[in-house]
Coordinates of C-alpha atoms and ligand atoms in Angstrom, one line a residue:
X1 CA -13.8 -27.1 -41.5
X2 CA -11.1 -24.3 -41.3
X3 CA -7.6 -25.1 -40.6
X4 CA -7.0 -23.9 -37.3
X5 CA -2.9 -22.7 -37.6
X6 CA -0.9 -20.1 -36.0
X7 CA -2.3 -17.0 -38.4
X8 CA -5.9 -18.2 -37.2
X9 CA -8.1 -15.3 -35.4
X10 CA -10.5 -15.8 -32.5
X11 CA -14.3 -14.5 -32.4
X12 CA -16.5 -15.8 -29.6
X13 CA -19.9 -15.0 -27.6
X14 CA -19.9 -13.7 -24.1
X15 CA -22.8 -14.3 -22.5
X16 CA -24.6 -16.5 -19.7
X17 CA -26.5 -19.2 -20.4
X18 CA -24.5 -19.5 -24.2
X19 CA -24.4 -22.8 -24.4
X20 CA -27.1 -23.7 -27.0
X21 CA -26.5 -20.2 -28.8
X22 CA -26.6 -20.9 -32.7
X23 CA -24.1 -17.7 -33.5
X24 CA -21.0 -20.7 -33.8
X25 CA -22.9 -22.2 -36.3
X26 CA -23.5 -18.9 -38.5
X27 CA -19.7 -17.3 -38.3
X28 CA -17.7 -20.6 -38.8
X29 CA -20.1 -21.4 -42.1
X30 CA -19.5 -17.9 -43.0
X31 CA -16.1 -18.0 -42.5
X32 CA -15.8 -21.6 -44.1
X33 CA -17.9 -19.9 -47.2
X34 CA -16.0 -16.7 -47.4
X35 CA -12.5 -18.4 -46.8
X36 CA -11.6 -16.1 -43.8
X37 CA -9.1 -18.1 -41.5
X38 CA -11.3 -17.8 -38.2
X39 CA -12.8 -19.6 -36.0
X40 CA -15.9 -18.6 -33.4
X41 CA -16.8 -20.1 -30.1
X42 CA -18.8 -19.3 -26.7
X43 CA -17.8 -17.7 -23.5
X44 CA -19.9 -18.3 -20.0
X45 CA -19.1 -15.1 -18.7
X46 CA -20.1 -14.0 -15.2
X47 CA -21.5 -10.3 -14.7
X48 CA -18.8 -9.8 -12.3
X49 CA -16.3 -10.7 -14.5
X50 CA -17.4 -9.0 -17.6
X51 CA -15.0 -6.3 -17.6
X52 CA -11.9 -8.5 -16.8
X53 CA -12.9 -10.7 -19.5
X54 CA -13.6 -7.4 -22.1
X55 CA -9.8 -6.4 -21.1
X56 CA -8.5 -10.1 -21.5
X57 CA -9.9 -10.5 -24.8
X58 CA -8.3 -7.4 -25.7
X59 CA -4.9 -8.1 -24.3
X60 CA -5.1 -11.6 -26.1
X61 CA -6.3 -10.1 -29.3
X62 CA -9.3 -11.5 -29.8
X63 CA -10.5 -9.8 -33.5
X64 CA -14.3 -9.2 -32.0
X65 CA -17.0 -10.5 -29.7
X66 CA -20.4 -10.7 -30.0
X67 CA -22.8 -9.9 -26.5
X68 CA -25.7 -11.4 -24.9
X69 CA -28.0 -11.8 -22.2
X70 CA -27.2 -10.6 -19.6
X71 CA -24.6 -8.3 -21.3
X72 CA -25.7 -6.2 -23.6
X73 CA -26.4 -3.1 -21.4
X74 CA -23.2 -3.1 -18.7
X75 CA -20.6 -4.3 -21.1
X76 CA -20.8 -0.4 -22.5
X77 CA -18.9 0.6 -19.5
X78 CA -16.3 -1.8 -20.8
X79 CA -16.0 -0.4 -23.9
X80 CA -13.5 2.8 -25.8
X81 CA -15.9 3.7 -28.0
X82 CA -19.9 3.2 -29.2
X83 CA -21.4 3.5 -32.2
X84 CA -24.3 6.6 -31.9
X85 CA -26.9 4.6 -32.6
X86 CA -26.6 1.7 -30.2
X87 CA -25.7 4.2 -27.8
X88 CA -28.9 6.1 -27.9
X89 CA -30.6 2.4 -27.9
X90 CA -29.0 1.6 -24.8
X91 CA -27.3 -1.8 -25.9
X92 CA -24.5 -3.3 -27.7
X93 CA -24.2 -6.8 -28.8
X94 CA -20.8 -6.4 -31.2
X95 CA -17.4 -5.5 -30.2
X96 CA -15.0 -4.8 -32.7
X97 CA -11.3 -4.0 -31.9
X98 CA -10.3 -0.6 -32.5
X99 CA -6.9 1.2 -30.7
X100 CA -6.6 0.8 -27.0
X101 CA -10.0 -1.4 -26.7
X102 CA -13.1 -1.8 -28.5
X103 CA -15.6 -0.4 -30.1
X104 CA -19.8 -1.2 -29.3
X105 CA -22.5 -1.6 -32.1
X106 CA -25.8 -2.8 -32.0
X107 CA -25.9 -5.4 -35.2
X108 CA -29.6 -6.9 -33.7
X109 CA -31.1 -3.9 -34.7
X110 CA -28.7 -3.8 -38.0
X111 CA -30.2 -7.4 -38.6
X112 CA -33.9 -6.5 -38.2
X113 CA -33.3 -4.0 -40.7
X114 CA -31.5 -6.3 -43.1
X115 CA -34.0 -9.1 -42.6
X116 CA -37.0 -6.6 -43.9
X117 CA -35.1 -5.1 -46.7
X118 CA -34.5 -8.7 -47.6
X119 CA -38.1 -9.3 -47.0
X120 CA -39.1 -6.0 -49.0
X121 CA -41.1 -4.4 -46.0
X122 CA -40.2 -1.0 -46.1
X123 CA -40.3 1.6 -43.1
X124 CA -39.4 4.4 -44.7
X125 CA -42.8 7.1 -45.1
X126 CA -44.7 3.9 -43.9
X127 CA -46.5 3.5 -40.8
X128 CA -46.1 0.6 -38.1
X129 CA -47.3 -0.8 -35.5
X130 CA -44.8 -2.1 -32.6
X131 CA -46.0 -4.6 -30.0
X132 CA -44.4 -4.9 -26.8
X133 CA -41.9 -2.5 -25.1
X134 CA -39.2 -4.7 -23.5
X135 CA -35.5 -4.0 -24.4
X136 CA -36.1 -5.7 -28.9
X137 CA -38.4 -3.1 -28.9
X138 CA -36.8 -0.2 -27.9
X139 CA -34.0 -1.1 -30.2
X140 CA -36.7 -1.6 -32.6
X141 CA -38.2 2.0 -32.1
X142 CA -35.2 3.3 -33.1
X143 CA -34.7 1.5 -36.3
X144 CA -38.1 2.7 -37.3
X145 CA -37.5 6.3 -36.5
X146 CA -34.2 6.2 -38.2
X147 CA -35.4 4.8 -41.1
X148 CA -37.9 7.3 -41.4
X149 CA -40.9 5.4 -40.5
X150 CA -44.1 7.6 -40.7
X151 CA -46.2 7.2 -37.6
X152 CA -45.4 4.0 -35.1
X153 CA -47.6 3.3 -32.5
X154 CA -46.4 1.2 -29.8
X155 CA -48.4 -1.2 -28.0
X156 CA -47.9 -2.6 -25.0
X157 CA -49.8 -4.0 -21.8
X158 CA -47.7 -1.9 -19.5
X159 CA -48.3 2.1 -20.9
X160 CA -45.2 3.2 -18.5
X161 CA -42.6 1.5 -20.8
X162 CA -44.3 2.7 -24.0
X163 CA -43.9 5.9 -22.7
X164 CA -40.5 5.5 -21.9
X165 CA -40.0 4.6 -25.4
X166 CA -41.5 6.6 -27.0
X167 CA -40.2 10.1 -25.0
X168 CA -36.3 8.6 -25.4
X169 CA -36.4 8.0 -29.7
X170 CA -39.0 10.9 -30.1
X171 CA -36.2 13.5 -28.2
X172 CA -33.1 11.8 -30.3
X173 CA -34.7 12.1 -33.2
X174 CA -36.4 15.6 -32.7
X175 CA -39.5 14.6 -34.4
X176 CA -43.0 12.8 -32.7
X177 CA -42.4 9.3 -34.4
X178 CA -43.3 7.4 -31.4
X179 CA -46.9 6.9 -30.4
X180 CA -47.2 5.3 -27.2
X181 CA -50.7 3.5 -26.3
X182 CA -52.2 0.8 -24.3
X183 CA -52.0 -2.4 -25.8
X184 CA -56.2 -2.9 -24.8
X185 CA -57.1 0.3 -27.0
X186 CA -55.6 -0.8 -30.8
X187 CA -59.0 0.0 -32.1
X188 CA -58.0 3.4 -32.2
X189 CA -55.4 2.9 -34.2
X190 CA -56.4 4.8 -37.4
X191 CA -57.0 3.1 -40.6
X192 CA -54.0 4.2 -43.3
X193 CA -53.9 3.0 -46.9
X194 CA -52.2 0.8 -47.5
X195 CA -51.9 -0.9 -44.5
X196 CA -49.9 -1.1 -41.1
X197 CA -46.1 -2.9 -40.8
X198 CA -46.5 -4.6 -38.0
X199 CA -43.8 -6.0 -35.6
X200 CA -44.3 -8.5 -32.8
X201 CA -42.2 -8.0 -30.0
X202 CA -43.5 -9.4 -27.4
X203 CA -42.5 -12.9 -25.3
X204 CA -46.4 -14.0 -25.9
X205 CA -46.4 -17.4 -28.2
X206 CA -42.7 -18.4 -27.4
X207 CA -42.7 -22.3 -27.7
X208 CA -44.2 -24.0 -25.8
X209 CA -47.0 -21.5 -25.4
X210 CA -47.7 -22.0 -29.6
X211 CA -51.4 -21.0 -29.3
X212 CA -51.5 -17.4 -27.7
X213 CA -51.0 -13.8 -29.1
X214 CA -51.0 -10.9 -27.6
X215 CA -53.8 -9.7 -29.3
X216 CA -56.4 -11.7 -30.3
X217 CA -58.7 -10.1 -32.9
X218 CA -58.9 -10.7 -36.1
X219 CA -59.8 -7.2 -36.5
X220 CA -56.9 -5.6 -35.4
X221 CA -55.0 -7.8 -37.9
X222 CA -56.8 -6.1 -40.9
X223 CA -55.3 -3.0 -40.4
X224 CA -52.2 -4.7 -41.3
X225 CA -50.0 -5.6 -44.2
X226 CA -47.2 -7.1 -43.5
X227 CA -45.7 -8.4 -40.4
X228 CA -42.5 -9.7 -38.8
X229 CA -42.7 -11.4 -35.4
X230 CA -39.0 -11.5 -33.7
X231 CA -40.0 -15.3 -32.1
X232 CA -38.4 -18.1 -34.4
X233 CA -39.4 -21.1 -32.0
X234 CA -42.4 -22.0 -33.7
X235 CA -41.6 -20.7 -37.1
X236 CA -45.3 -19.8 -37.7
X237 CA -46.0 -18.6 -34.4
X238 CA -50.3 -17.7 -34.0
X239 CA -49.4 -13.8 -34.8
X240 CA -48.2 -15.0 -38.4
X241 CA -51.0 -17.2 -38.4
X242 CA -53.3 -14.3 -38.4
X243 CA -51.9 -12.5 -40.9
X244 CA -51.0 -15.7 -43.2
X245 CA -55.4 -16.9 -42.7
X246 CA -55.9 -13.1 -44.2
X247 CA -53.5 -13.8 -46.9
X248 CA -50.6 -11.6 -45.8
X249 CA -47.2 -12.2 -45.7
X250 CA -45.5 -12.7 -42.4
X251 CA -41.9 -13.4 -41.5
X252 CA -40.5 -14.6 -38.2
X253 CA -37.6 -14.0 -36.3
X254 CA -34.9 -16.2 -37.5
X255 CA -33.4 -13.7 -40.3
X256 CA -32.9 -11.0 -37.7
X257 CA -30.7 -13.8 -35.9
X258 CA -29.0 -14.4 -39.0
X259 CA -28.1 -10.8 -40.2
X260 CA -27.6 -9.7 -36.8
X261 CA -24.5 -12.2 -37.0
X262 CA -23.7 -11.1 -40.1
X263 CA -23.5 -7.5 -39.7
X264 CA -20.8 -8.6 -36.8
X265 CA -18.8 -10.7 -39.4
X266 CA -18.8 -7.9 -41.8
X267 CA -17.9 -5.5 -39.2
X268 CA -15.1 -7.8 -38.2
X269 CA -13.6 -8.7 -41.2
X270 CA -14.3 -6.0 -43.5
X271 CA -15.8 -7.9 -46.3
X272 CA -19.7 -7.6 -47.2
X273 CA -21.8 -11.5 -47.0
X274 CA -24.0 -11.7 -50.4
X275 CA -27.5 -12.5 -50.1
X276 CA -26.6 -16.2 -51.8
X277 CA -23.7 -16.7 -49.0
X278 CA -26.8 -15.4 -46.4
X279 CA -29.5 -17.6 -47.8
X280 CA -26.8 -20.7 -47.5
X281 CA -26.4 -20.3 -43.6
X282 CA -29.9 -19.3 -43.1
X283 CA -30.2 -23.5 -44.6
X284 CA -27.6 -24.6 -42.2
X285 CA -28.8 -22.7 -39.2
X286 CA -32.5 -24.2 -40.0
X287 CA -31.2 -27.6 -40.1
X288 CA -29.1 -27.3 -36.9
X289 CA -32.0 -25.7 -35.3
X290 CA -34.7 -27.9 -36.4
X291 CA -36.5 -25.6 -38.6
X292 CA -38.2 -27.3 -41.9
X293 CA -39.9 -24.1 -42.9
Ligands
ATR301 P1 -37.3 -8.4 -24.6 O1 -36.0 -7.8 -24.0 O2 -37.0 -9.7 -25.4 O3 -38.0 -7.5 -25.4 P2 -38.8 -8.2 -22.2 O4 -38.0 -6.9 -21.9 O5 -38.9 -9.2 -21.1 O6 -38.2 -8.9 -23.4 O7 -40.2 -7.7 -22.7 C1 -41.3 -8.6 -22.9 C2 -42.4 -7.9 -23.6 O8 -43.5 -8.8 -23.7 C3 -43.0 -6.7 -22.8 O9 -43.5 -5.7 -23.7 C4 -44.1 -7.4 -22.0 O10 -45.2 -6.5 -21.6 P3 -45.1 -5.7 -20.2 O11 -44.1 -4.6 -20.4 O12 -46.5 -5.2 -19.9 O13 -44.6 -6.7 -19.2 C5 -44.7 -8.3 -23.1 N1 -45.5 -9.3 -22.5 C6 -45.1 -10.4 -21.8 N2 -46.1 -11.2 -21.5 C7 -47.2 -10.6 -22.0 C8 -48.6 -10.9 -22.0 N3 -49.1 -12.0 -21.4 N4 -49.5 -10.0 -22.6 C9 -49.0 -8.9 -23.2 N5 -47.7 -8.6 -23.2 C10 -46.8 -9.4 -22.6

């Protein structure tokens, strides 16, 4: 356990519920591990209060906060400056203290794109498949399209918020990456060699609901090659089920987690996490969590 002494610096969550959040247990093993002198807890913050409690962390200087549900979006009012990207994404879940205030990033989408690289899916010239369009996947549509994802068709049950999606990263990119379509027609998803990265964004087979996908065909899953689902609760939720009875490799969601805190400790305390100091949370956080896989 770190020391906690006068020279020790404060991180925590905002957020409401954050009670059972497992960010605590990533940044005080990374800051045990990397022998930085801080510690990280939670914050029940009220909407109504969020920008008194942005201020006060500021005027008690707290060295960063991380930003959750229901946060991420109004907390950018709150904020002196924001990093492009999670600007154009429309949410911030990292504030890091900068003159006068702080400044907003958006590490959950840093973390996805960690977790793959880690993984070795690659975006970049390939084409994906998105599923879902609730606020994981718009950050995820952006990823993609600054990665320089090929073609990415998003699915979803509701067309409207595909839409949506797909006009707001197709216009800050300049390009037509974003290929919006109703989750019912994915056998007109064209066949590409090599196969489809696929990423599962929707609520469907959260525990305890461990059975159900949003799509069902085992066709649809041949087009694919690889695919991350952002649920960790199961670990092999039925979407990686599919993939894994076709003998493909499928990840879920817990990584994301993971490197989504790290990015915000890096950020923090300007040092870079190795992928040995990762892989040694990513064993405590299963533990704490339950996880055996
Ligand atoms: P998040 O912010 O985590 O992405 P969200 O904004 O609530 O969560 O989005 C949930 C996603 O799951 C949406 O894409 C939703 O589809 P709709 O936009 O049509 O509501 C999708 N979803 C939830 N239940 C679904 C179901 N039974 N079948 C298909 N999609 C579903």
């Amino acid at each position: 356990m770190i020391e906690i002494k006068g020279t020790t610096r404060l991180c925590g969550l905002i957020g409401n519920p954050v009670e059972h959040s497992v960010s605590p247990v990533i940044h005080n093993n990374l800051a045990e591990i990397k022998n930085i002198n801080m510690v990280y807890t939670t914050f029940k913050v009220e909407s109504y209060n969020l920008a008194d409690a942005v201020k006060g962390a500021y005027g008690l200087d707290i060295l960063g906060m991380n930003v959750t549900v229901p946060h991420k979006q109004q907390v950018m009012d709150s904020l002196v400056d924001i990093d492009p990207l999670a600007k154009a994404i429309g949410a911030v879940n990292t504030l890091v203290r900068v003159d006068g205030g702080y400044k907003g990033y958006n590490t959950d989408i840093i973390g996805l794109g960690r977790e793959m690289e880690d993984e070795g899916v690659f975006i970049k010239d390939n084409s994906v498949i998105i599923i879902g369009a609730g606020g994981a996947s718009r950050a995820i549509a952006f990823l993609c399209a600054d990665k320089g994802a090929d073609k990415v068709y998003l699915l979803n049950r509701t067309i409207e918020k595909a839409q949506n999606i797909a006009n707001a990263v197709n216009t800050y990119f300049g390009k037509e990456c974003i290929i919006p379509m109703n989750i019912g027609d994915y056998n007109s998803i064209p066949d590409v060699e090599g196969g489809y990265v696929a990423i599962q964004t929707t609520s469907v087979g959260l525990y305890p609901n461990v059975d159900d996908t949003a799509i069902e065909d085992d066709a649809f899953y041949e087009k694919i090659s690889v695919g991350v689902d952002i649920i960790y609760n199961p670990a092999v939720t039925m979407f990686m089920k599919k993939l894994k009875s076709q003998g493909k490799p499928a990840y879920n969601g817990l990584k994301m987690l993971l490197y989504q805190g790290i990015a915000a400790f890096e950020l923090w305390n300007e040092v870079t996490v190795s992928k040995e100091e990762a892989d040694s949370v990513y064993e405590l956080m299963k533990k704490e969590l339950g996880i055996s896989e």
